[in-house]
């Protein structure tokens, strides 16, 4: 295999996640050679696409236009890329030099780096926690699979399957595949639970008891509350926990002791003249590796809601089995079928629930999988997981990690924004690049933990969804952007919140009141997402801005329907390019407010860019460059359609 072929395979969508290249209702593939996006020939891709869709030709192949990569128009775009991209990096590198007048204002936020002669911008507290603990986490993903293999060697599947199928053996003298799958699930879940409890105690110390108490209370809601009230009670309880964790600051034992047993917190002086240590402060002192457990608990709340909802909906199905009704092969379920097919009623046990909620590879940051999916993969190993694909995925993670390290050593955009400089000392081009690269660093700081923990899960035999589908710069649609950004959260939102609220389709959304309800549902979703991230005003403003900025795109889709422009495809593509420029600017503004500089910082950036004639000239030039980028994005998606892939983002 040549280097170019290896690079094509490394950066294919199939390596990233087979869900992108497999038919959603078809069985998963085991080989990375099938429907490989690296193949440029449509004829090579069509047979696999038809096979995944049950022999039907996909609609996407019928509407894909002819390639534009070799046209004079795109050669002009290539020249724009060759000139603008180096200038973009140079602009933000120049303002990160020690010779820049603002350097001394943020120099104390920098740390010694491992690249000779360079400091590193490790000022982002969220990413620095992940970065500083990388050596230990790498050790962990080596130890965890080795411990599982040791456990499985002590309790081989054959012996376990015999114990699980004693009744069947007495009747027929053989072990059925279902019983083997049941034995596999019991063995995996038992190990998951034991390891998770040890991992939880190491992370949070005595605060692990608080986590277990909340988790157990949620389980009681699912099992003890009348069925018709379970979903509502689950949402009220878990949203209440979000606020309680924030207001109670993790419920320190010292505060609990002071409120419940005030006489036990009296600080009497001992013979040395020092105050005696209370039992509450003693427990708080053993807070584990991550004492502030409440910060990471938000991701666990999603799993709590998932279990209660999946369990309740399984009861609503009654005794009818979708497996028998649809004649499903449980060993070869598609991704959608694993999520939608309820587990047997006896699998909704406290042991399985606790193992799912605390599953170590996905506990800290996700990606998020549903309870049904977890139990299905515990029964049957996903065919999408292969050694070659997992190795390629690990290589991609290491490349992203190296990219982040280089950027943090040469681009100090995060430290500059934290220092709240006088924005007028920067040129409009430098200001825009500071905002642009700040967003890219945010994208990378989220991508790296998500991919690391997904890589750990893949090594462990579990295939969760990929969270980051496209690079931040490869997005022109606000609606499509949120399908690909934190994709597992998006899938969770659609299943457990958006569709139960009514979604945006069906008879309930007809007419103006129906459209208004769909808009309110969209606003409710982003309000929840903002509160789920953190209970801060700037994130609420982010949620409102996102909901507001989606409206122009929805309105434009009504004013310029694609079907009416079939005979004017080039003109339609250019019109969409103009709209894409507006979308990109609005998405950048919203995310800068929510995750970077806040509203005041954004106002300073905008004023510095448009507050002068030269700034307006730059803005016009930047919009032209964004238009070029949008055209390349359009053609990238058309290329995917020619290969039978429609990602909808």
PDB file of C-alpha atoms in Angstrom, residues 262-278:
ATOM      1  CA  UNK A 262     -24.073  21.164  63.862  1.00  0.00           C
ATOM      2  CA  UNK A 263     -22.711  20.016  67.228  1.00  0.00           C
ATOM      3  CA  UNK A 264     -20.224  17.764  65.432  1.00  0.00           C
ATOM      4  CA  UNK A 265     -18.611  20.694  63.625  1.00  0.00           C
ATOM      5  CA  UNK A 266     -17.550  22.708  66.654  1.00  0.00           C
ATOM      6  CA  UNK A 267     -13.904  23.727  66.246  1.00  0.00           C
ATOM      7  CA  UNK A 268     -12.551  23.219  69.734  1.00  0.00           C
ATOM      8  CA  UNK A 269      -8.910  23.979  70.291  1.00  0.00           C
ATOM      9  CA  UNK A 270      -6.771  21.029  71.208  1.00  0.00           C
ATOM     10  CA  UNK A 271      -3.740  21.019  73.441  1.00  0.00           C
ATOM     11  CA  UNK A 272      -1.568  22.348  70.619  1.00  0.00           C
ATOM     12  CA  UNK A 273      -3.861  25.301  70.100  1.00  0.00           C
ATOM     13  CA  UNK A 274      -5.003  24.056  66.678  1.00  0.00           C
ATOM     14  CA  UNK A 275      -8.638  23.509  65.654  1.00  0.00           C
ATOM     15  CA  UNK A 276      -9.820  19.926  65.604  1.00  0.00           C
ATOM     16  CA  UNK A 277     -10.672  18.536  62.157  1.00  0.00           C
ATOM     17  CA  UNK A 278     -14.377  17.735  61.710  1.00  0.00           C
TER      18      UNK A 278
END
